Amino acid sequence: MQVTETLNEGLKRGYAITITGDELNAKVDEKLVEAQPEVEMKGFRKGKVPLALLKKQFGERMMGEAMQEAVDGAMNKHFEDSGDRPALQPDVKMTNEDWKPGDDVNVEMSYEALPAIPEVDLSGVELEKLVVKAEGEAVDEALANLAETATDYEAREEGAAAEDKDQVVIDFLGKVDGEAFDGGAGDDYPLVLGSNSFIPGFEEQLVGTKAGEEKDVNVTFPEEYQAEHLAGKEAVFTCTIKEVKAPKAAEINDELAKKFGAEDLDALKGQISERLEAEYAGAARAVMKRGLLDKLDDLVSFDLPPSLVEAEAKQIAHQLWHDENPEVEGHDHPEIETTEEHTKLAERRVRLGLLLAELGQKAEVEVTDAEMTQAIMQQARQYPGQERQFFEFIQQNQQMQQQLRAPLFEDKVIDHIAEQAKVEEKEVSKEDLQKAVEALDEE
């Protein structure tokens, strides 16, 4: 076997691989000898079929396998000897298409090598970590929001007309073309006007009604309504108003706290404070992470595999296009051209991705099975009732596992770098933190 370098420009590599006919024949014979003891053929005892007959019967198929194994072996040995790591799967093709048994096999292999990553002195990296305390005002605001979710309703005085945000208790019967339909009736239904829980246009027509009245509500089902036989149809709902109730805000006291599982109001405030500070810490970490990535981007410079940059730029352009065209769910759209801006962002992402991977590998950073299981379970919660199926799907899908593992690995590498850097805490207001988070989206 002979391997000859044909290209060495930047990160681009090219090699010509020649596997002699004798080598291939020897490999075929080796495979036939290995299989011979298990072969059964009419007229021969098991394991006693002559090698020449085996070669005539199975030689062509074995030749294909031997050829593939020889090429794979040559590639693996090359990467082991050279230390090169291909950025993407190498492009391998046979060049002598007129090949016949006994001829040498000529193969061309080309790829882009991953660059050597320079050493980075992380001890000189200075970071700012924003710290926000859960002030009494923020806790009170969160308490008020909780109280709003615990709103109760009390009957308005007799003869009072229903207002927006009121709750009306109704019996209703819906008809399309004069015929009642499944799911179109209900008794003693508590409907909050303005909640948008019924068909568009329904609730507004009940504003001004009074207990004891009957009201015909005329609506049109949306064109994209989930029940296809009703989509786009006009309907009339005959509603009997049984009660009209005004919202009554829940009092912020120990009773409210107990509704949310706390022992008393002070305990609930403590829980809210902890939750808020955890949210602030998560946001502050995102800001610090961006600052760290910016500094790393300034610290290192090395050649990037063009294929990785191009693939990343296309992915960025594709994602941004879908963000701007959310109505297009599939990929049946014109090809999206990448811009200089997409390429510049792609270069940053590829550079930082390669650097973080190198730093993580040197630091022996690993994502544990427990961490992966926790990440999968968090994702599975997005599919209520199908958690088990989702979990099994992830276990059988290596690509999905990698998509979940990658951000976990990156976060652990970021933590490792932050431990070596100089981190200065800076106490700021909630508003300042919010501005810093919003600035991340603008960049």
mmCIF file of C-alpha atoms in Angstrom, residues 38-381:
data_model
loop_
_atom_site.group_PDB
_atom_site.id
_atom_site.type_symbol
_atom_site.label_atom_id
_atom_site.label_comp_id
_atom_site.label_asym_id
_atom_site.label_seq_id
_atom_site.Cartn_x
_atom_site.Cartn_y
_atom_site.Cartn_z
ATOM 1 C CA GLU A 38 -18.255 -22.612 8.669
ATOM 2 C CA VAL A 39 -19.120 -22.967 4.967
ATOM 3 C CA GLU A 40 -21.464 -25.770 3.892
ATOM 4 C CA MET A 41 -21.848 -26.674 0.219
ATOM 5 C CA LYS A 42 -23.558 -29.579 -1.532
ATOM 6 C CA GLY A 43 -21.096 -32.432 -2.132
ATOM 7 C CA PHE A 44 -18.680 -31.336 0.609
ATOM 8 C CA ARG A 45 -18.559 -31.761 4.330
ATOM 9 C CA LYS A 46 -18.850 -28.638 6.444
ATOM 10 C CA GLY A 47 -15.529 -26.811 6.448
ATOM 11 C CA LYS A 48 -14.067 -28.927 3.636
ATOM 12 C CA VAL A 49 -15.049 -26.804 0.611
ATOM 13 C CA PRO A 50 -11.863 -26.146 -1.441
ATOM 14 C CA LEU A 51 -10.530 -22.604 -1.285
ATOM 15 C CA ALA A 52 -10.562 -22.301 -5.088
ATOM 16 C CA LEU A 53 -14.250 -23.129 -5.185
ATOM 17 C CA LEU A 54 -14.973 -20.674 -2.365
ATOM 18 C CA LYS A 55 -13.105 -17.995 -4.252
ATOM 19 C CA LYS A 56 -15.114 -18.676 -7.411
ATOM 20 C CA GLN A 57 -18.388 -18.598 -5.437
ATOM 21 C CA PHE A 58 -17.747 -15.722 -3.036
ATOM 22 C CA GLY A 59 -14.619 -14.016 -4.316
ATOM 23 C CA GLU A 60 -16.344 -11.056 -5.970
ATOM 24 C CA ARG A 61 -18.295 -10.165 -2.840
ATOM 25 C CA MET A 62 -15.235 -10.682 -0.654
ATOM 26 C CA MET A 63 -13.227 -8.456 -3.003
ATOM 27 C CA GLY A 64 -15.629 -5.556 -2.364
ATOM 28 C CA GLU A 65 -15.362 -6.037 1.391
ATOM 29 C CA ALA A 66 -11.588 -6.388 1.214
ATOM 30 C CA MET A 67 -11.330 -3.204 -0.876
ATOM 31 C CA GLN A 68 -13.424 -1.219 1.630
ATOM 32 C CA GLU A 69 -11.460 -2.564 4.602
ATOM 33 C CA ALA A 70 -8.155 -1.783 2.895
ATOM 34 C CA VAL A 71 -9.165 1.818 2.167
ATOM 35 C CA ASP A 72 -10.537 2.290 5.697
ATOM 36 C CA GLY A 73 -7.357 0.802 7.133
ATOM 37 C CA ALA A 74 -5.183 3.106 5.029
ATOM 38 C CA MET A 75 -7.181 6.153 6.161
ATOM 39 C CA ASN A 76 -7.076 5.185 9.832
ATOM 40 C CA LYS A 77 -3.330 4.563 9.695
ATOM 41 C CA HIS A 78 -2.782 7.897 7.964
ATOM 42 C CA PHE A 79 -4.684 9.819 10.640
ATOM 43 C CA GLU A 80 -2.919 7.890 13.383
ATOM 44 C CA ASP A 81 0.524 8.561 11.914
ATOM 45 C CA SER A 82 -0.088 12.198 10.879
ATOM 46 C CA GLY A 83 -2.120 13.280 13.897
ATOM 47 C CA ASP A 84 -4.542 15.042 11.555
ATOM 48 C CA ARG A 85 -8.179 15.297 12.613
ATOM 49 C CA PRO A 86 -10.564 15.847 9.682
ATOM 50 C CA ALA A 87 -13.048 18.697 10.145
ATOM 51 C CA LEU A 88 -15.702 16.730 8.232
ATOM 52 C CA GLN A 89 -15.922 13.257 6.749
ATOM 53 C CA PRO A 90 -13.090 12.905 4.185
ATOM 54 C CA ASP A 91 -14.038 12.806 0.512
ATOM 55 C CA VAL A 92 -12.865 9.443 -0.841
ATOM 56 C CA LYS A 93 -13.245 8.246 -4.429
ATOM 57 C CA MET A 94 -11.779 5.532 -6.610
ATOM 58 C CA THR A 95 -10.012 6.987 -9.647
ATOM 59 C CA ASN A 96 -9.506 3.921 -11.890
ATOM 60 C CA GLU A 97 -13.117 3.249 -12.839
ATOM 61 C CA ASP A 98 -11.998 0.632 -15.376
ATOM 62 C CA TRP A 99 -10.639 -1.498 -12.526
ATOM 63 C CA LYS A 100 -10.776 -5.294 -12.938
ATOM 64 C CA PRO A 101 -9.726 -8.105 -10.581
ATOM 65 C CA GLY A 102 -5.959 -8.246 -10.251
ATOM 66 C CA ASP A 103 -5.472 -4.500 -10.897
ATOM 67 C CA ASP A 104 -4.214 -2.049 -8.311
ATOM 68 C CA VAL A 105 -6.848 0.164 -6.681
ATOM 69 C CA ASN A 106 -6.200 3.906 -6.904
ATOM 70 C CA VAL A 107 -8.052 6.121 -4.437
ATOM 71 C CA GLU A 108 -8.045 9.876 -3.890
ATOM 72 C CA MET A 109 -8.715 11.178 -0.370
ATOM 73 C CA SER A 110 -9.201 14.839 0.445
ATOM 74 C CA TYR A 111 -10.256 16.649 3.615
ATOM 75 C CA GLU A 112 -9.786 19.761 5.689
ATOM 76 C CA ALA A 113 -7.788 19.214 8.859
ATOM 77 C CA LEU A 114 -8.790 20.736 12.159
ATOM 78 C CA PRO A 115 -6.277 23.430 13.097
ATOM 79 C CA ALA A 116 -3.827 23.295 15.969
ATOM 80 C CA ILE A 117 -5.342 25.321 18.808
ATOM 81 C CA PRO A 118 -2.878 27.714 20.481
ATOM 82 C CA GLU A 119 -2.374 27.700 24.240
ATOM 83 C CA VAL A 120 -4.443 30.287 26.116
ATOM 84 C CA ASP A 121 -3.438 31.803 29.458
ATOM 85 C CA LEU A 122 -6.790 31.937 31.218
ATOM 86 C CA SER A 123 -5.382 33.394 34.450
ATOM 87 C CA GLY A 124 -5.214 36.812 32.801
ATOM 88 C CA VAL A 125 -8.886 36.818 31.804
ATOM 89 C CA GLU A 126 -10.912 39.320 33.850
ATOM 90 C CA LEU A 127 -14.698 38.921 34.093
ATOM 91 C CA GLU A 128 -17.507 40.901 35.655
ATOM 92 C CA LYS A 129 -20.316 39.015 37.371
ATOM 93 C CA LEU A 130 -23.500 41.023 37.913
ATOM 94 C CA VAL A 131 -25.285 40.389 41.207
ATOM 95 C CA VAL A 132 -28.895 41.373 41.858
ATOM 96 C CA LYS A 133 -30.572 41.033 45.222
ATOM 97 C CA ALA A 134 -34.282 40.287 45.448
ATOM 98 C CA GLU A 135 -35.461 43.607 46.913
ATOM 99 C CA GLY A 136 -38.735 43.969 48.802
ATOM 100 C CA GLU A 137 -40.355 45.780 45.867
ATOM 101 C CA ALA A 138 -39.653 42.886 43.488
ATOM 102 C CA VAL A 139 -40.940 40.354 46.018
ATOM 103 C CA ASP A 140 -44.106 42.419 46.549
ATOM 104 C CA GLU A 141 -44.643 42.628 42.779
ATOM 105 C CA ALA A 142 -44.306 38.852 42.467
ATOM 106 C CA LEU A 143 -46.703 38.407 45.405
ATOM 107 C CA ALA A 144 -49.242 40.660 43.710
ATOM 108 C CA ASN A 145 -48.972 38.564 40.532
ATOM 109 C CA LEU A 146 -49.556 35.412 42.555
ATOM 110 C CA ALA A 147 -52.576 36.992 44.214
ATOM 111 C CA GLU A 148 -53.939 37.841 40.780
ATOM 112 C CA THR A 149 -53.769 34.191 39.744
ATOM 113 C CA ALA A 150 -55.703 33.326 42.917
ATOM 114 C CA THR A 151 -58.477 35.811 42.108
ATOM 115 C CA ASP A 152 -61.884 34.839 43.429
ATOM 116 C CA TYR A 153 -65.282 36.042 42.185
ATOM 117 C CA GLU A 154 -68.308 37.287 44.115
ATOM 118 C CA ALA A 155 -71.818 37.914 42.847
ATOM 119 C CA ARG A 156 -72.628 41.424 41.673
ATOM 120 C CA GLU A 157 -75.756 43.098 42.969
ATOM 121 C CA GLU A 158 -79.014 41.996 41.388
ATOM 122 C CA GLY A 159 -79.568 43.489 37.942
ATOM 123 C CA ALA A 160 -75.904 44.494 37.463
ATOM 124 C CA ALA A 161 -74.554 44.209 33.911
ATOM 125 C CA ALA A 162 -71.489 42.064 33.207
ATOM 126 C CA GLU A 163 -68.245 43.956 32.616
ATOM 127 C CA ASP A 164 -64.976 42.954 31.012
ATOM 128 C CA LYS A 165 -62.974 40.734 33.418
ATOM 129 C CA ASP A 166 -66.192 39.618 35.146
ATOM 130 C CA GLN A 167 -67.093 35.968 35.406
ATOM 131 C CA VAL A 168 -70.451 34.901 34.008
ATOM 132 C CA VAL A 169 -71.914 31.487 34.782
ATOM 133 C CA ILE A 170 -73.782 30.295 31.699
ATOM 134 C CA ASP A 171 -75.657 27.436 30.102
ATOM 135 C CA PHE A 172 -75.047 27.400 26.356
ATOM 136 C CA LEU A 173 -76.101 25.469 23.270
ATOM 137 C CA GLY A 174 -74.387 25.967 19.938
ATOM 138 C CA LYS A 175 -75.883 25.242 16.518
ATOM 139 C CA VAL A 176 -74.541 25.264 12.953
ATOM 140 C CA ASP A 177 -77.179 25.494 10.222
ATOM 141 C CA GLY A 178 -79.798 25.000 12.933
ATOM 142 C CA GLU A 179 -78.299 21.699 14.113
ATOM 143 C CA ALA A 180 -76.603 21.173 17.488
ATOM 144 C CA PHE A 181 -73.069 19.718 17.285
ATOM 145 C CA ASP A 182 -70.870 17.673 19.604
ATOM 146 C CA GLY A 183 -69.001 19.762 22.164
ATOM 147 C CA GLY A 184 -71.213 22.778 21.555
ATOM 148 C CA ALA A 185 -73.182 22.636 24.815
ATOM 149 C CA GLY A 186 -72.418 23.225 28.483
ATOM 150 C CA ASP A 187 -74.132 23.867 31.809
ATOM 151 C CA ASP A 188 -73.017 26.100 34.680
ATOM 152 C CA TYR A 189 -69.876 27.059 32.777
ATOM 153 C CA PRO A 190 -67.822 29.811 34.525
ATOM 154 C CA LEU A 191 -66.514 32.057 31.754
ATOM 155 C CA VAL A 192 -64.224 35.006 32.476
ATOM 156 C CA LEU A 193 -64.957 37.741 29.934
ATOM 157 C CA GLY A 194 -61.776 38.847 28.204
ATOM 158 C CA SER A 195 -59.944 35.589 28.910
ATOM 159 C CA ASN A 196 -60.081 34.647 25.196
ATOM 160 C CA SER A 197 -60.844 31.059 26.157
ATOM 161 C CA PHE A 198 -63.823 30.856 23.769
ATOM 162 C CA ILE A 199 -64.071 31.445 20.009
ATOM 163 C CA PRO A 200 -63.010 34.984 18.951
ATOM 164 C CA GLY A 201 -65.952 37.362 19.231
ATOM 165 C CA PHE A 202 -67.890 35.210 21.715
ATOM 166 C CA GLU A 203 -67.003 36.818 25.035
ATOM 167 C CA GLU A 204 -67.386 40.415 23.866
ATOM 168 C CA GLN A 205 -71.070 39.805 23.093
ATOM 169 C CA LEU A 206 -71.747 38.815 26.703
ATOM 170 C CA VAL A 207 -70.471 42.125 28.092
ATOM 171 C CA GLY A 208 -73.539 44.040 29.336
ATOM 172 C CA THR A 209 -75.704 40.959 29.931
ATOM 173 C CA LYS A 210 -77.476 40.402 33.243
ATOM 174 C CA ALA A 211 -78.326 37.358 35.343
ATOM 175 C CA GLY A 212 -81.554 35.733 34.102
ATOM 176 C CA GLU A 213 -81.151 36.960 30.512
ATOM 177 C CA GLU A 214 -80.892 34.839 27.394
ATOM 178 C CA LYS A 215 -78.522 35.952 24.641
ATOM 179 C CA ASP A 216 -77.828 34.596 21.149
ATOM 180 C CA VAL A 217 -74.126 34.888 20.368
ATOM 181 C CA ASN A 218 -73.232 34.828 16.664
ATOM 182 C CA VAL A 219 -69.696 33.750 15.806
ATOM 183 C CA THR A 220 -67.667 32.240 12.976
ATOM 184 C CA PHE A 221 -65.267 29.414 13.691
ATOM 185 C CA PRO A 222 -61.685 30.192 12.603
ATOM 186 C CA GLU A 223 -60.572 28.709 9.279
ATOM 187 C CA GLU A 224 -57.810 26.796 11.077
ATOM 188 C CA TYR A 225 -60.122 25.489 13.807
ATOM 189 C CA GLN A 226 -59.010 22.069 15.122
ATOM 190 C CA ALA A 227 -62.380 20.421 14.370
ATOM 191 C CA GLU A 228 -62.330 20.438 10.561
ATOM 192 C CA HIS A 229 -66.112 19.999 10.192
ATOM 193 C CA LEU A 230 -66.601 23.310 12.057
ATOM 194 C CA ALA A 231 -63.706 25.296 10.546
ATOM 195 C CA GLY A 232 -64.957 28.486 8.896
ATOM 196 C CA LYS A 233 -68.609 27.742 9.769
ATOM 197 C CA GLU A 234 -71.027 30.312 11.206
ATOM 198 C CA ALA A 235 -72.620 29.302 14.501
ATOM 199 C CA VAL A 236 -75.234 30.591 16.943
ATOM 200 C CA PHE A 237 -74.819 29.939 20.672
ATOM 201 C CA THR A 238 -77.909 30.429 22.805
ATOM 202 C CA CYS A 239 -76.638 31.452 26.234
ATOM 203 C CA THR A 240 -78.561 31.654 29.496
ATOM 204 C CA ILE A 241 -76.841 33.968 31.973
ATOM 205 C CA LYS A 242 -77.242 32.441 35.429
ATOM 206 C CA GLU A 243 -74.838 34.587 37.471
ATOM 207 C CA VAL A 244 -72.677 37.650 37.028
ATOM 208 C CA LYS A 245 -69.656 37.843 39.335
ATOM 209 C CA ALA A 246 -67.068 40.553 39.843
ATOM 210 C CA PRO A 247 -63.382 39.705 40.355
ATOM 211 C CA LYS A 248 -62.163 39.976 43.919
ATOM 212 C CA ALA A 249 -58.413 40.115 44.370
ATOM 213 C CA ALA A 250 -57.063 37.630 46.886
ATOM 214 C CA GLU A 251 -55.700 39.168 50.050
ATOM 215 C CA ILE A 252 -51.974 38.837 50.552
ATOM 216 C CA ASN A 253 -51.867 36.974 53.858
ATOM 217 C CA ASP A 254 -51.073 33.622 55.419
ATOM 218 C CA GLU A 255 -54.114 32.045 53.765
ATOM 219 C CA LEU A 256 -52.815 33.003 50.327
ATOM 220 C CA ALA A 257 -49.420 31.560 51.241
ATOM 221 C CA LYS A 258 -50.996 28.256 52.215
ATOM 222 C CA LYS A 259 -52.739 28.063 48.825
ATOM 223 C CA PHE A 260 -49.274 28.015 47.281
ATOM 224 C CA GLY A 261 -47.898 25.398 49.662
ATOM 225 C CA ALA A 262 -46.064 27.711 52.061
ATOM 226 C CA GLU A 263 -46.431 27.612 55.826
ATOM 227 C CA ASP A 264 -47.159 31.325 56.127
ATOM 228 C CA LEU A 265 -46.652 34.626 54.310
ATOM 229 C CA ASP A 266 -43.040 35.042 55.460
ATOM 230 C CA ALA A 267 -42.209 31.564 54.164
ATOM 231 C CA LEU A 268 -43.823 32.379 50.818
ATOM 232 C CA LYS A 269 -41.832 35.608 50.586
ATOM 233 C CA GLY A 270 -38.665 33.631 51.274
ATOM 234 C CA GLN A 271 -39.501 31.164 48.494
ATOM 235 C CA ILE A 272 -40.212 34.009 46.076
ATOM 236 C CA SER A 273 -36.952 35.726 47.024
ATOM 237 C CA GLU A 274 -34.976 32.527 46.369
ATOM 238 C CA ARG A 275 -36.716 31.993 43.023
ATOM 239 C CA LEU A 276 -36.094 35.580 41.925
ATOM 240 C CA GLU A 277 -32.417 35.463 42.866
ATOM 241 C CA ALA A 278 -32.047 32.158 40.992
ATOM 242 C CA GLU A 279 -33.581 33.836 37.919
ATOM 243 C CA TYR A 280 -31.265 36.835 38.331
ATOM 244 C CA ALA A 281 -28.253 34.517 38.699
ATOM 245 C CA GLY A 282 -29.185 32.678 35.491
ATOM 246 C CA ALA A 283 -29.490 35.941 33.588
ATOM 247 C CA ALA A 284 -26.230 37.250 35.066
ATOM 248 C CA ARG A 285 -24.480 34.047 34.043
ATOM 249 C CA ALA A 286 -25.637 34.523 30.446
ATOM 250 C CA VAL A 287 -24.189 38.063 30.470
ATOM 251 C CA MET A 288 -20.889 36.872 31.975
ATOM 252 C CA LYS A 289 -20.713 34.003 29.459
ATOM 253 C CA ARG A 290 -21.053 36.442 26.553
ATOM 254 C CA GLY A 291 -18.311 38.595 28.072
ATOM 255 C CA LEU A 292 -16.059 35.564 28.448
ATOM 256 C CA LEU A 293 -16.643 34.445 24.857
ATOM 257 C CA ASP A 294 -15.875 37.965 23.637
ATOM 258 C CA LYS A 295 -12.556 37.923 25.501
ATOM 259 C CA LEU A 296 -11.651 34.453 24.236
ATOM 260 C CA ASP A 297 -12.460 35.558 20.693
ATOM 261 C CA ASP A 298 -9.994 38.432 21.088
ATOM 262 C CA LEU A 299 -7.317 36.189 22.639
ATOM 263 C CA VAL A 300 -7.021 33.538 19.954
ATOM 264 C CA SER A 301 -6.547 33.491 16.214
ATOM 265 C CA PHE A 302 -6.030 30.448 13.995
ATOM 266 C CA ASP A 303 -6.983 29.158 10.568
ATOM 267 C CA LEU A 304 -10.529 27.822 10.267
ATOM 268 C CA PRO A 305 -11.695 24.944 8.055
ATOM 269 C CA PRO A 306 -13.657 26.650 5.242
ATOM 270 C CA SER A 307 -16.155 23.768 5.101
ATOM 271 C CA LEU A 308 -17.115 24.228 8.766
ATOM 272 C CA VAL A 309 -17.483 27.993 8.359
ATOM 273 C CA GLU A 310 -19.595 27.568 5.224
ATOM 274 C CA ALA A 311 -21.866 24.992 6.870
ATOM 275 C CA GLU A 312 -22.300 27.176 9.959
ATOM 276 C CA ALA A 313 -23.020 30.289 7.866
ATOM 277 C CA LYS A 314 -25.716 28.409 5.959
ATOM 278 C CA GLN A 315 -27.246 27.232 9.224
ATOM 279 C CA ILE A 316 -27.273 30.779 10.619
ATOM 280 C CA ALA A 317 -28.824 32.198 7.437
ATOM 281 C CA HIS A 318 -31.443 29.447 7.423
ATOM 282 C CA GLN A 319 -32.387 29.996 11.068
ATOM 283 C CA LEU A 320 -32.603 33.776 10.711
ATOM 284 C CA TRP A 321 -34.772 33.393 7.601
ATOM 285 C CA HIS A 322 -37.212 31.171 9.489
ATOM 286 C CA ASP A 323 -37.230 33.645 12.404
ATOM 287 C CA GLU A 324 -38.308 36.329 9.934
ATOM 288 C CA ASN A 325 -40.798 34.000 8.200
ATOM 289 C CA PRO A 326 -42.402 32.032 11.068
ATOM 290 C CA GLU A 327 -45.375 31.049 8.899
ATOM 291 C CA VAL A 328 -43.098 28.737 6.861
ATOM 292 C CA GLU A 329 -42.732 25.596 8.960
ATOM 293 C CA GLY A 330 -41.014 23.235 6.515
ATOM 294 C CA HIS A 331 -38.014 23.624 4.247
ATOM 295 C CA ASP A 332 -39.900 24.049 0.984
ATOM 296 C CA HIS A 333 -38.534 27.491 0.203
ATOM 297 C CA PRO A 334 -35.949 29.066 -2.124
ATOM 298 C CA GLU A 335 -32.275 28.572 -1.323
ATOM 299 C CA ILE A 336 -31.146 31.147 1.224
ATOM 300 C CA GLU A 337 -27.997 33.040 0.299
ATOM 301 C CA THR A 338 -25.424 33.671 3.006
ATOM 302 C CA THR A 339 -24.104 37.175 3.540
ATOM 303 C CA GLU A 340 -20.804 38.540 4.797
ATOM 304 C CA GLU A 341 -22.480 39.100 8.163
ATOM 305 C CA HIS A 342 -23.520 35.425 8.346
ATOM 306 C CA THR A 343 -19.987 34.342 7.492
ATOM 307 C CA LYS A 344 -18.436 36.643 10.092
ATOM 308 C CA LEU A 345 -20.723 35.266 12.808
ATOM 309 C CA ALA A 346 -20.028 31.719 11.606
ATOM 310 C CA GLU A 347 -16.267 32.286 11.892
ATOM 311 C CA ARG A 348 -16.690 33.406 15.487
ATOM 312 C CA ARG A 349 -18.855 30.416 16.366
ATOM 313 C CA VAL A 350 -16.537 27.897 14.722
ATOM 314 C CA ARG A 351 -13.445 29.469 16.313
ATOM 315 C CA LEU A 352 -14.967 29.485 19.794
ATOM 316 C CA GLY A 353 -16.449 26.024 19.337
ATOM 317 C CA LEU A 354 -13.063 24.539 18.437
ATOM 318 C CA LEU A 355 -11.355 26.425 21.282
ATOM 319 C CA LEU A 356 -13.883 25.318 23.899
ATOM 320 C CA ALA A 357 -13.687 21.729 22.667
ATOM 321 C CA GLU A 358 -9.887 21.805 22.982
ATOM 322 C CA LEU A 359 -9.958 23.391 26.445
ATOM 323 C CA GLY A 360 -12.590 20.916 27.592
ATOM 324 C CA GLN A 361 -10.623 17.958 26.293
ATOM 325 C CA LYS A 362 -7.417 19.109 27.996
ATOM 326 C CA ALA A 363 -9.313 19.675 31.260
ATOM 327 C CA GLU A 364 -10.962 16.233 30.880
ATOM 328 C CA VAL A 365 -14.407 17.806 31.116
ATOM 329 C CA GLU A 366 -17.134 15.187 30.751
ATOM 330 C CA VAL A 367 -20.921 15.189 30.782
ATOM 331 C CA THR A 368 -22.020 12.487 33.215
ATOM 332 C CA ASP A 369 -24.816 9.997 32.596
ATOM 333 C CA ALA A 370 -26.758 11.615 35.453
ATOM 334 C CA GLU A 371 -26.485 15.044 33.808
ATOM 335 C CA MET A 372 -27.646 13.630 30.489
ATOM 336 C CA THR A 373 -30.591 11.883 32.142
ATOM 337 C CA GLN A 374 -31.619 15.113 33.842
ATOM 338 C CA ALA A 375 -31.397 17.028 30.545
ATOM 339 C CA ILE A 376 -33.495 14.404 28.771
ATOM 340 C CA MET A 377 -36.119 14.495 31.519
ATOM 341 C CA GLN A 378 -36.344 18.281 31.273
ATOM 342 C CA GLN A 379 -36.918 18.017 27.537
ATOM 343 C CA ALA A 380 -39.435 15.209 28.033
ATOM 344 C CA ARG A 381 -41.627 17.478 30.183
#
